Short mmCIF file of C-alpha atoms in Angstrom, two decimals:
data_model
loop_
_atom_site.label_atom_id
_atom_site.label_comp_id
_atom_site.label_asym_id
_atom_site.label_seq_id
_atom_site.Cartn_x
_atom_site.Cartn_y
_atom_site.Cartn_z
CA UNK A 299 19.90 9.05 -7.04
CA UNK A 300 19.50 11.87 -9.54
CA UNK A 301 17.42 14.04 -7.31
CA UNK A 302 18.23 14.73 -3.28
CA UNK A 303 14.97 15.01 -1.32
CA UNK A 304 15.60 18.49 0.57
CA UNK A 305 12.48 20.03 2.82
CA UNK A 306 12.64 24.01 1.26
CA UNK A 307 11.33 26.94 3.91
CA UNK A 308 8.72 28.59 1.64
CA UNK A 309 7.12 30.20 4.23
CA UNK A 310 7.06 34.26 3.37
CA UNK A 311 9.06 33.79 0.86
CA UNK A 312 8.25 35.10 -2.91
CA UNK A 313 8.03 32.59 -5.26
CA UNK A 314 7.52 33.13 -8.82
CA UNK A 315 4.98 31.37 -11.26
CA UNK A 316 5.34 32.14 -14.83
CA UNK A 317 1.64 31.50 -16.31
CA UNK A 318 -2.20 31.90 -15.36
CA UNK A 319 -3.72 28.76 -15.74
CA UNK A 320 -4.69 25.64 -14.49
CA UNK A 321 -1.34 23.97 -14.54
CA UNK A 322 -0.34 27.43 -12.25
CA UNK A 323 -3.19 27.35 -10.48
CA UNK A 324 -2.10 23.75 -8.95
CA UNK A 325 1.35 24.80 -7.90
CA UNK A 326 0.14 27.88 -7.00
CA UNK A 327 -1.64 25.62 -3.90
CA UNK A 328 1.04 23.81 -2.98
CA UNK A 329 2.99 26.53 -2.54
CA UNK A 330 -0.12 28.22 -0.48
CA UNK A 331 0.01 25.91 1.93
CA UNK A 332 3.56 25.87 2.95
CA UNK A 333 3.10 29.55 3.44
CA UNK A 334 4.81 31.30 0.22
CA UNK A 335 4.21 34.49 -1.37
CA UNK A 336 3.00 33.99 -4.78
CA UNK A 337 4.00 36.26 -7.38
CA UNK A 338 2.56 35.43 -10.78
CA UNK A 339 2.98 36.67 -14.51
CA UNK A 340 1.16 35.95 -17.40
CA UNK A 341 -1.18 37.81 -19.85
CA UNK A 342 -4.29 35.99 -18.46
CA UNK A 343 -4.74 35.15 -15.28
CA UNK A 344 -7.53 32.56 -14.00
CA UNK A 345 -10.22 33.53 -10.52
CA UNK A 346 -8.93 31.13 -8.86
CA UNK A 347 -5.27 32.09 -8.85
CA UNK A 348 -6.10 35.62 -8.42
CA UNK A 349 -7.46 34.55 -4.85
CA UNK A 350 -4.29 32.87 -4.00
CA UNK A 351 -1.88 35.71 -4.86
CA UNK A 352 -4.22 38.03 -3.03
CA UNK A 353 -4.60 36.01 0.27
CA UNK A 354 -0.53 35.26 -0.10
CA UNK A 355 0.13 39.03 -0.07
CA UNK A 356 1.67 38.75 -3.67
CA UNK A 357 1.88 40.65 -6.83
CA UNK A 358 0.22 39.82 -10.11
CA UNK A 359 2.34 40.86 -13.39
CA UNK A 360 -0.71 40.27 -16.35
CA UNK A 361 1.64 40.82 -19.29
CA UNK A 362 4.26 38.07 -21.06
CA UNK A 363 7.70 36.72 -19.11
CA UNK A 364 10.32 39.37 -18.88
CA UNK A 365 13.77 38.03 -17.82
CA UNK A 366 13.92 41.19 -15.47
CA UNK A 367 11.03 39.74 -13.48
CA UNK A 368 13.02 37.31 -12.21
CA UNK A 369 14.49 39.34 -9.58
CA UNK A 370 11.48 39.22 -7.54
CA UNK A 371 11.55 35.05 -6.41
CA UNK A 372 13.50 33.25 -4.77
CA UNK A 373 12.29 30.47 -6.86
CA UNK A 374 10.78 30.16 -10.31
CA UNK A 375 7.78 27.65 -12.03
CA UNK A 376 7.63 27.61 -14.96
CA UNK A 377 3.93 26.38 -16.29
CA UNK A 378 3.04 28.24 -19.39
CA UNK A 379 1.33 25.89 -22.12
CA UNK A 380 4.15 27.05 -24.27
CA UNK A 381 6.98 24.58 -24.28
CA UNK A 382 9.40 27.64 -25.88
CA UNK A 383 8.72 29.89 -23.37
CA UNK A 384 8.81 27.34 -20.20
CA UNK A 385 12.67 26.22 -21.50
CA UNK A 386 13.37 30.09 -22.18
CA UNK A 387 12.07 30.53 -18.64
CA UNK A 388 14.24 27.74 -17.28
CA UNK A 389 17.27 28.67 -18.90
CA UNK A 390 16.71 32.58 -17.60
CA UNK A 391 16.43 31.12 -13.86
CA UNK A 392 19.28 28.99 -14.23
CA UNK A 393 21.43 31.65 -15.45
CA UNK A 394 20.97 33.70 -11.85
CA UNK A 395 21.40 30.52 -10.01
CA UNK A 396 17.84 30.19 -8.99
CA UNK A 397 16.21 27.11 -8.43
CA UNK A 398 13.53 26.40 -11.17
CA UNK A 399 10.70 23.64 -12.18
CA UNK A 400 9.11 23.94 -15.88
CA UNK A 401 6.18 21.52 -15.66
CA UNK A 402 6.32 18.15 -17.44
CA UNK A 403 9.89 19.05 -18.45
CA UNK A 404 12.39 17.45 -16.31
CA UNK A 405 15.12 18.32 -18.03
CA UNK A 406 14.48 21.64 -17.58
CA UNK A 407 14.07 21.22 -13.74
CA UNK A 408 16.78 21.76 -11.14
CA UNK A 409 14.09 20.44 -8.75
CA UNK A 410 10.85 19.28 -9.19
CA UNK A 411 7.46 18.24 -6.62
CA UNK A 412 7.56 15.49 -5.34
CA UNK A 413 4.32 13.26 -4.76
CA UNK A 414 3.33 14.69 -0.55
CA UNK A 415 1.57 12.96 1.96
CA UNK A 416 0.87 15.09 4.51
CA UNK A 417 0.01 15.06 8.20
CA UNK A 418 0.39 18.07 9.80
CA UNK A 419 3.63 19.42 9.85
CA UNK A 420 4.82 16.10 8.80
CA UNK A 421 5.28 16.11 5.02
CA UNK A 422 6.38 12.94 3.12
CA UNK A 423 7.87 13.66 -0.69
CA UNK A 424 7.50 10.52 -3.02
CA UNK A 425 9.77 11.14 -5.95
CA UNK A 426 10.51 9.52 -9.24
CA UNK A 427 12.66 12.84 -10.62
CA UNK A 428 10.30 13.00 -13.11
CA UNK A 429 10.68 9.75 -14.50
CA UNK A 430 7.05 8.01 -13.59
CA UNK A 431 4.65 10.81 -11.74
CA UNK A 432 1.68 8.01 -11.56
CA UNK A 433 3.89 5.59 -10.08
CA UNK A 434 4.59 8.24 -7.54
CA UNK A 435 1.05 9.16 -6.69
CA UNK A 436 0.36 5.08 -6.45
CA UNK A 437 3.02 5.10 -3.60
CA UNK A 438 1.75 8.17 -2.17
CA UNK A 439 -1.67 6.13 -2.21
CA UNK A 440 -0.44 3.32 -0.23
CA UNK A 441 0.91 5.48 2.36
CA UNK A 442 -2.20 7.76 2.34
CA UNK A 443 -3.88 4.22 3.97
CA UNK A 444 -1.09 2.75 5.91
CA UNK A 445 -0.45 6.71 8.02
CA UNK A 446 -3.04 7.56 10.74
CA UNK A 447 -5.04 11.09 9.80
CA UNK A 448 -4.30 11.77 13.50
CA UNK A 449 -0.11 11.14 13.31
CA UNK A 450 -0.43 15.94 12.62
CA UNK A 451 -2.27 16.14 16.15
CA UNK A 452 0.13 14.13 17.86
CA UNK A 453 3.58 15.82 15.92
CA UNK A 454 2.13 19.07 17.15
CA UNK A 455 1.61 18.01 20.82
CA UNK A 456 5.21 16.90 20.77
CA UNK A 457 5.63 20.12 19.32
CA UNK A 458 4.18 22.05 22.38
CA UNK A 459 5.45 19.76 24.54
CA UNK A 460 9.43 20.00 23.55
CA UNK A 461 11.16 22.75 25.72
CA UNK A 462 9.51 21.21 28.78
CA UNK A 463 10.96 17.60 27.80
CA UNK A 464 14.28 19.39 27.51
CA UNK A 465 13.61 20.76 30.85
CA UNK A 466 12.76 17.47 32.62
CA UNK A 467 15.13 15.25 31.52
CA UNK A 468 19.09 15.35 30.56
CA UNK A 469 19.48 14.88 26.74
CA UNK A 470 20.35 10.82 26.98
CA UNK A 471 16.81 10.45 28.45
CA UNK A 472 14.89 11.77 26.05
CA UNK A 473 15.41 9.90 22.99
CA UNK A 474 14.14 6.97 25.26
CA UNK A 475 11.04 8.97 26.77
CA UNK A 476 10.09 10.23 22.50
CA UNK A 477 10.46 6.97 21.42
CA UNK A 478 8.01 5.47 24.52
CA UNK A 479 5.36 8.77 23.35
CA UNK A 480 5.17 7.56 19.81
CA UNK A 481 4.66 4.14 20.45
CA UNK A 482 2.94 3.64 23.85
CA UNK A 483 -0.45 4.82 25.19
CA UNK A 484 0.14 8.14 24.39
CA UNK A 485 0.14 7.66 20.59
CA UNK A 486 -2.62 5.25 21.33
CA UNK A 487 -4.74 7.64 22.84
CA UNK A 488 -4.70 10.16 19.95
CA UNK A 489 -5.11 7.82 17.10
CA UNK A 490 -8.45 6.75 19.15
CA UNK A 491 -9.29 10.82 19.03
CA UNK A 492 -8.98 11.40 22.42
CA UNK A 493 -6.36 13.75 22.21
CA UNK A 494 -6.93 15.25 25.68
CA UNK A 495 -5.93 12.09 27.28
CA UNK A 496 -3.26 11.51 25.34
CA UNK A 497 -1.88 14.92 26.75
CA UNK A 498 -2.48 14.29 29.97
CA UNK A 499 -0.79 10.89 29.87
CA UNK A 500 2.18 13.09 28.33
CA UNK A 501 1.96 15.44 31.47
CA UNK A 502 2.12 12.75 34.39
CA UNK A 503 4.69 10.99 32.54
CA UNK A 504 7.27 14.18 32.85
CA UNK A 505 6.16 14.79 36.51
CA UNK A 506 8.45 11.22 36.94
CA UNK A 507 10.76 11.24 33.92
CA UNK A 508 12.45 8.44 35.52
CA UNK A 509 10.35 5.77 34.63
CA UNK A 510 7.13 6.02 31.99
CA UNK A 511 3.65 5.05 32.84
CA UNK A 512 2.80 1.24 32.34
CA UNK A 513 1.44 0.93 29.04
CA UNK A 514 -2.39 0.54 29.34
CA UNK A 515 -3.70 -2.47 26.84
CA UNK A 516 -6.41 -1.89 24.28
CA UNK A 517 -8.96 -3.96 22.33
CA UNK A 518 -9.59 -3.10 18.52
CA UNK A 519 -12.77 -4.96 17.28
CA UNK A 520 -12.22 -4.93 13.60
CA UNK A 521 -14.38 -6.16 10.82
CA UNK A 522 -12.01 -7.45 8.16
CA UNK A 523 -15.08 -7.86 5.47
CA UNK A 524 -16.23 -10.76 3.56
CA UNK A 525 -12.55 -11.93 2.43
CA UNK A 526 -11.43 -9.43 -0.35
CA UNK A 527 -8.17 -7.60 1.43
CA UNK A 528 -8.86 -4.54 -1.09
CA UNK A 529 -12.35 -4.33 1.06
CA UNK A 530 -10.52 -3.04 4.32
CA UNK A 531 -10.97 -0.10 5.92
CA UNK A 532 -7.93 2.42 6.20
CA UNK A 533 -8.33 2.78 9.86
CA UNK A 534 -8.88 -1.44 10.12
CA UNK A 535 -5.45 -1.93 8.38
CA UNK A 536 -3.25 0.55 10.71
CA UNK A 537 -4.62 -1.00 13.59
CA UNK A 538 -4.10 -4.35 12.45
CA UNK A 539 -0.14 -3.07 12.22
CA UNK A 540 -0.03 -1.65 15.49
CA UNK A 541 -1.42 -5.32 17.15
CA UNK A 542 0.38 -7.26 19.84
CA UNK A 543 -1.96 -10.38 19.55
CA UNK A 544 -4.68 -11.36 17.53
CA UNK A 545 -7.69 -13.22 17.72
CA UNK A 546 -9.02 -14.18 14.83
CA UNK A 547 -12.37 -15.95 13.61
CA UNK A 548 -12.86 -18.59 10.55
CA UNK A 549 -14.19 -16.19 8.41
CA UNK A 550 -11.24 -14.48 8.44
CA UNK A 551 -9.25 -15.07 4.81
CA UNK A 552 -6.17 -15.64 4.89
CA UNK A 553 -5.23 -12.64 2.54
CA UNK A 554 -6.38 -10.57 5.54
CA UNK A 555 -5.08 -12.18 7.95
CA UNK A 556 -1.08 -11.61 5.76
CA UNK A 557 -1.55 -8.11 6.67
CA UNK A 558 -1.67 -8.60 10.14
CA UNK A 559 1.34 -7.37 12.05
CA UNK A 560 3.95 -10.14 11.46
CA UNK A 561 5.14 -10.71 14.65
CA UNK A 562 1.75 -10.33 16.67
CA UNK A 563 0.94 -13.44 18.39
CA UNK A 564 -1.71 -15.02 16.89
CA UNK A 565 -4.87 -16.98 18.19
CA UNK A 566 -7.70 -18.70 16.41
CA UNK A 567 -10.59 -18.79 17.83
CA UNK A 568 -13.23 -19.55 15.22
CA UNK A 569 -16.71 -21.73 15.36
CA UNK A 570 -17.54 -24.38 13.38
CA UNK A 571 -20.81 -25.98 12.85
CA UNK A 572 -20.98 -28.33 16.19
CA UNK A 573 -17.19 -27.31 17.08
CA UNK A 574 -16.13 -23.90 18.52
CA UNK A 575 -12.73 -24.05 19.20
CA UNK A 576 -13.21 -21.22 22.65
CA UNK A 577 -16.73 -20.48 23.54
CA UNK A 578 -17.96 -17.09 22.87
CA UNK A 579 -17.87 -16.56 26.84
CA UNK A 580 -13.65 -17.39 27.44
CA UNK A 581 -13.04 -15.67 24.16
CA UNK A 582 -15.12 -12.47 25.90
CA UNK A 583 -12.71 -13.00 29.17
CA UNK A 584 -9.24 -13.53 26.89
CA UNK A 585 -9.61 -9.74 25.55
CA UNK A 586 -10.23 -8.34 28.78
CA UNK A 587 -7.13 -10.71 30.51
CA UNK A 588 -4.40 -9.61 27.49
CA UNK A 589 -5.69 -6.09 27.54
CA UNK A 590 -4.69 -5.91 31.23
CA UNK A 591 -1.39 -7.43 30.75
CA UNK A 592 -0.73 -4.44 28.71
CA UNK A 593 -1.29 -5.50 25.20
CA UNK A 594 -2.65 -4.49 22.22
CA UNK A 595 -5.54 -6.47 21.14
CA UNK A 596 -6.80 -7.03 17.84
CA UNK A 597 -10.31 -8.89 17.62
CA UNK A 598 -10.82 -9.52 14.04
CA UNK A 599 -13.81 -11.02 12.55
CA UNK A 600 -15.24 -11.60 9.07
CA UNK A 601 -17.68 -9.14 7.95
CA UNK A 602 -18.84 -6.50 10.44
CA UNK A 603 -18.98 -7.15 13.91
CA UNK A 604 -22.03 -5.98 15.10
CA UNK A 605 -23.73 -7.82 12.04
CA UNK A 606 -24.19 -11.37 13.63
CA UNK A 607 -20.70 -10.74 14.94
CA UNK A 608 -21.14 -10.68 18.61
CA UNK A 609 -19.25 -7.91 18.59
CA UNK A 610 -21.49 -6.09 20.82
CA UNK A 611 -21.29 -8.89 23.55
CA UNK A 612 -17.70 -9.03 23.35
CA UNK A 613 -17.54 -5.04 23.81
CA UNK A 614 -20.51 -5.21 26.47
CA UNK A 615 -18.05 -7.15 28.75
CA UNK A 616 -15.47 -5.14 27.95
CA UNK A 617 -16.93 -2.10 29.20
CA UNK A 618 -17.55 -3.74 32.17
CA UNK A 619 -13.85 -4.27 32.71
CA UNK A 620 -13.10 -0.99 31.97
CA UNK A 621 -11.21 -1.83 29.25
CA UNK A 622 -10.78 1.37 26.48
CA UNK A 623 -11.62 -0.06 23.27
CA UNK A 624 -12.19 0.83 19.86
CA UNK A 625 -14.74 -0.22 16.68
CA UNK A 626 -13.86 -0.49 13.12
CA UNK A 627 -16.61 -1.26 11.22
CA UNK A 628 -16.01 -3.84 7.95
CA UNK A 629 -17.68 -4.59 5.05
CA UNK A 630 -20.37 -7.06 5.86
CA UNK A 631 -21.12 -10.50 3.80
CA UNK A 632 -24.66 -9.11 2.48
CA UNK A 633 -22.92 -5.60 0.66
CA UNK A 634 -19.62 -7.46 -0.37
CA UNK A 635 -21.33 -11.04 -1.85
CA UNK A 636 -24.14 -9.43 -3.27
CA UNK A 637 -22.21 -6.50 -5.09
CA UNK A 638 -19.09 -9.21 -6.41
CA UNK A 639 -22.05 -11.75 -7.44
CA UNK A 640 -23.61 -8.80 -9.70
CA UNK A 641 -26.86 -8.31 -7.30
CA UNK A 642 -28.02 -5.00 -6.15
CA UNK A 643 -29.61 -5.86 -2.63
CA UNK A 644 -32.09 -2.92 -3.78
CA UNK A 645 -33.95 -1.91 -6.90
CA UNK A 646 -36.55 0.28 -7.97
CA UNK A 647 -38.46 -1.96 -9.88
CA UNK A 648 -37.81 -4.89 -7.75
CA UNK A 649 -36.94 -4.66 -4.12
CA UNK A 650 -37.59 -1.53 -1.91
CA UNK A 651 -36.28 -2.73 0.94
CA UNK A 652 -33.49 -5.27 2.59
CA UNK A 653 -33.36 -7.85 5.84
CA UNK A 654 -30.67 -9.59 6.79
CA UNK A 655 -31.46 -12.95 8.88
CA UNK A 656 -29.36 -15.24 10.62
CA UNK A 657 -29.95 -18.96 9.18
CA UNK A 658 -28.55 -20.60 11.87
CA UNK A 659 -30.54 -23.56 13.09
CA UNK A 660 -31.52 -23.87 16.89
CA UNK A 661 -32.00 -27.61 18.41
CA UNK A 662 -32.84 -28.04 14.45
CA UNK A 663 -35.40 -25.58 14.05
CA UNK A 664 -35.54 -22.09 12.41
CA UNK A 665 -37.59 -19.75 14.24
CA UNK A 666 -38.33 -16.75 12.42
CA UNK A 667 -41.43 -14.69 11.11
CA UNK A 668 -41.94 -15.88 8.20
CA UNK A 669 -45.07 -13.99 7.47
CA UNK A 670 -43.00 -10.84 7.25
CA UNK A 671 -41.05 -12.38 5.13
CA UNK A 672 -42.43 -13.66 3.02
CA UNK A 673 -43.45 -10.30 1.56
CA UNK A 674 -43.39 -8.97 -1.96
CA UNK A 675 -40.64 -6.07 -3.32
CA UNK A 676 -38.05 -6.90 -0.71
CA UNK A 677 -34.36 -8.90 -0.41
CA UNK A 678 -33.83 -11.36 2.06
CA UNK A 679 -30.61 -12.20 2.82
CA UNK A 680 -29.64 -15.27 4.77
CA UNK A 681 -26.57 -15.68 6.91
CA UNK A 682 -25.21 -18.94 7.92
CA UNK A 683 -28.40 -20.44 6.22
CA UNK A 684 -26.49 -23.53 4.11
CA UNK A 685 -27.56 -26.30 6.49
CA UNK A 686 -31.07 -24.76 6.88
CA UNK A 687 -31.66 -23.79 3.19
CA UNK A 688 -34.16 -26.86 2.67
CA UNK A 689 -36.10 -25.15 6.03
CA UNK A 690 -35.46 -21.71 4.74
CA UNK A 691 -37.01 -22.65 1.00
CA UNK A 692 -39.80 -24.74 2.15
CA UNK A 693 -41.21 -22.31 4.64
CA UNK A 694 -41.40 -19.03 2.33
CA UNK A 695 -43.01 -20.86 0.01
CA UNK A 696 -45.63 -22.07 2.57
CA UNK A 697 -46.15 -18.42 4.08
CA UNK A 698 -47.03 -17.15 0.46
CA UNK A 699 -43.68 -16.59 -1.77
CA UNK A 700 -44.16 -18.09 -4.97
CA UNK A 701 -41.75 -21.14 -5.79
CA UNK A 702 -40.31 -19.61 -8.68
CA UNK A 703 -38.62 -16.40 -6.58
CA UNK A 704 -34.84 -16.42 -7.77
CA UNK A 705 -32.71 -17.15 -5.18
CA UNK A 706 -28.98 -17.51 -5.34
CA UNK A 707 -26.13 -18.95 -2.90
CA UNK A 708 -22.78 -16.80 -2.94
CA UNK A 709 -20.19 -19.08 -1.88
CA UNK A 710 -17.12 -17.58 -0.36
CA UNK A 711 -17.83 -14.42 -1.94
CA UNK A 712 -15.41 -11.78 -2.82
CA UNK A 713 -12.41 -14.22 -2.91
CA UNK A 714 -10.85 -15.96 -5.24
CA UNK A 715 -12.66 -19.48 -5.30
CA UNK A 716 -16.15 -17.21 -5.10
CA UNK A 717 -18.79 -18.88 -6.36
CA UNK A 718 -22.52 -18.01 -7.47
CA UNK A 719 -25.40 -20.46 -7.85
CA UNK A 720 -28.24 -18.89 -8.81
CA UNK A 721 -32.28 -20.89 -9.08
CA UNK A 722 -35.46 -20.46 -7.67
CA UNK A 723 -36.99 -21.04 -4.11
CA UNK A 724 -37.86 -24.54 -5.52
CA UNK A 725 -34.83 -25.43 -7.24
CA UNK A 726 -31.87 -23.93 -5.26
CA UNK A 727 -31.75 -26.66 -2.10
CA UNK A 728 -31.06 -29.27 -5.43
CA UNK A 729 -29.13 -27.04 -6.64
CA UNK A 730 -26.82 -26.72 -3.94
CA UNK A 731 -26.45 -30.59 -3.11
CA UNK A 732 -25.11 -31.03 -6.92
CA UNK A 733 -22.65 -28.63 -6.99
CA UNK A 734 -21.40 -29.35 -3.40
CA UNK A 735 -22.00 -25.69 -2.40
CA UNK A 736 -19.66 -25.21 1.03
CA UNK A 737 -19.57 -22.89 3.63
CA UNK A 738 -19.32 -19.83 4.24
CA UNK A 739 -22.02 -18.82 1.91
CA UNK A 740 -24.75 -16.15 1.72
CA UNK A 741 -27.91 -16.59 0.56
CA UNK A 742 -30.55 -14.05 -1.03
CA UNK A 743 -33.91 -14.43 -2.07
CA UNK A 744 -35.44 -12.05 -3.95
CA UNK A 745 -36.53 -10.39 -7.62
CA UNK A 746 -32.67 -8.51 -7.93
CA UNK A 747 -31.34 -12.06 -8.13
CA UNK A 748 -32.88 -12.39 -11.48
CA UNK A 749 -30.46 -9.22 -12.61
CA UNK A 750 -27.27 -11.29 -11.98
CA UNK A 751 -26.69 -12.70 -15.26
CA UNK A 752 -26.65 -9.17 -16.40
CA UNK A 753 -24.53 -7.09 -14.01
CA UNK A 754 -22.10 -10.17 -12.99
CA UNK A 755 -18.86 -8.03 -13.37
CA UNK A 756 -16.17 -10.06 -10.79
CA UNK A 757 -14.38 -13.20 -12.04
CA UNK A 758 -12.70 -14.82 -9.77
#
């Protein structure tokens, strides 16, 4: 390790920026934010910068680098577009013992800026010393998704909340009583937004410093989208860390499902066509009975939730408990299938408007109005509607649809073994008998099918 990570107090302090432009400009932020006082030289300088050193309290210097300026940072950048000047610049700095960064020069660093995530006061430097800056702002990336927006409000209530810890309990305690505020309902609480109740959780807890609160169980109803991992939600994937159990439906992938918390207990409870391995109602009563033993809860589904989900049932019952809860919406099938097949659900010259329909066949029947549907210039999108796509087919046509509407079946769309079978309201039930089409699948009905062909860009 080349390069030690150190956090530098910049706050108040002058710090020097040799050069006016862009490249300036964006250090010239950074060191905004923690607080510094920018003092900046260089024949031109841009708006933008001028604004920074003014609201900073600095100086501006518009002429060329002078060693003797020098003397007023305690730390120099050097970010000329001149690559003589920036190593003149570097060597100058060096000289007096003063830390220095020339930009896209590491050799002429003694530190350099690391890649920051930033929550807060918490700051996180991802650093490659130069060596690979994009492979540094990948990482920085991946923990932009995996850290809660939230983790600033709750470092800052721990914050205010220090000197009376101290006060409460003898020093052995505390690490204890941080550790249970970080991880428990108090940490829960805020990354939900309800930061008031996190505090007040925070407050009864020191009134008996002896022993912490019970932890209070949750439910998360997460949609974990149509199968591709890359479709979840930042907020879906940091709960699905923070899970004690999981219950988990059939249209759940399995990629997904891998970024589950590893050592959350896990429980499937997905439905079948004619099998449902826990009926909607004891799956409804399982959340509520782990959430009151304390647990965190993770319902994931396929999709979205409240899009032929039952999400809202399971939440209705919920609320009844008084069980707190939280909703992540997801990706559902109809956006995800339709966008990875190449179909835009909505087109000016074809469809001006979308419905999404359940397929799903009751005592063997579809009931459904088909003389809505079977309207011109708008998508229809079928869920669950394999087994009734004969039904489905036959009846638009009847209600006015001509035969030869395109019409497509997305089978297990967005993943890997996604496949597309794309005919006409006449043709596609054949269709999908030859080539064995399986569930899940989606299907959609409508003139924007015709533009697959054409704006197919995923394969699987």
């Amino acid at each position: 390790m080349r390069y030690l990570p150190l956090a530098f107090d910049v706050h108040n302090r002058p710090c020097l920026i040799i050069g006016g432009g862009t490249i300036a400009t964006r250090k010239a932020r950074l060191l905004r934010k923690g607080g510094a006082r920018l003092i900046v030289v260089a024949p031109e300088i841009g708006e933008e910068l001028r604004v920074l050193v003014a609201e900073s309290g600095g100086q501006l210097f518009e002429a060329e680098y002078q060693q003797e300026l020098l003397a007023s940072g305690d730390l120099v950048i050097a970010a000329t577009s001149d690559p003589a000047v920036n190593a003149r610049v570097s060597a100058d700095a060096q000289a007096r013992r003063l830390p220095v960064n020339a930009v896209d020069a590491p050799d002429l660093c003694t530190f350099t800026f690391p890649s920051i995530v930033e929550r807060g006061p918490i700051s996180i430097g991802i650093s490659t010393g130069g060596a690979a800056p994009v492979l540094a702002r990948g990482i920085r990336a991946q923990l932009e998704a995996l850290l809660s927006p939230r983790l600033g409000d709750l470092a800052n209530m721990a914050a205010a909340m220090r000197d009376a810890v101290k006060q409460a309990m003898p020093e052995k305690a505390r690490r204890a009583f941080w550790e249970w505020v970080f991880s428990g309902p108090v940490a829960a609480e805020v990354e939900a937004g309800r930061l008031g109740e996190g505090e007040r959780l925070l407050a009864e807890a020191l009134q008996r410093p002896s022993s912490q609160p019970a932890s209070r169980g949750e439910v998360y109803l997460v949609g974990g989208g149509p199968g591709d991992p890359d479709l979840l939600t930042f907020r879906a994937l940091r709960l699905m860390q923070q899970a004690d159990v999981v219950l988990y439906d059939r249209l759940v992938s399995d990629q997904v499902l891998e970024l589950v918390r590893r050592d959350a207990e896990r429980i499937y409870v997905g439905k079948k066509k004619q099998f449902h391995s826990l009926p909607q109602d004891d799956i409804n009563q399982r959340l509520v009975d782990l959430a009151r033993e304390g647990k965190r809860v993770l319902r994931l589904k396929g999709g979205d939730p409240f899009i032929f989900g039952r999400g809202g049932e399971e939440i209705d019952q919920l609320a009844d408990a008084g069980i707190p809860f939280q909703v992540v919406p997801g990706i559902t099938a109809a956006s995800g299938c339709a966008s990875y097949a190449g179909i835009p659900l909505t087109h000016r010259d074809y469809a001006q408007s979308v419905r999404f329909i359940t397929g799903h066949l009751k005592e063997g029947e579809l009931y459904l109005p088909w003389n809505e549907l079977a309207s011109p210039g708008q998508t229809l999108v079928f869920y669950m509607g394999l087994t009734g796509l004969a039904t489905i087919c036959r009846e638009l046509c009847e209600h006015g649809l001509p035969a030869s509407t395109p019409a497509a079946l997305v089978e297990k769309g967005t993943t890997s073994a996604q496949r597309v079978v794309v005919g006409d309201l006449n043709s596609l039930p054949r269709l999908a008998e030859e080539k064995s089409v399986e569930a899940p699948a989606l299907t959609i009905v409508g003139g924007v099918v015709g533009l697959h062909k054409k704006l197919n860009w995923y394969k699987p």
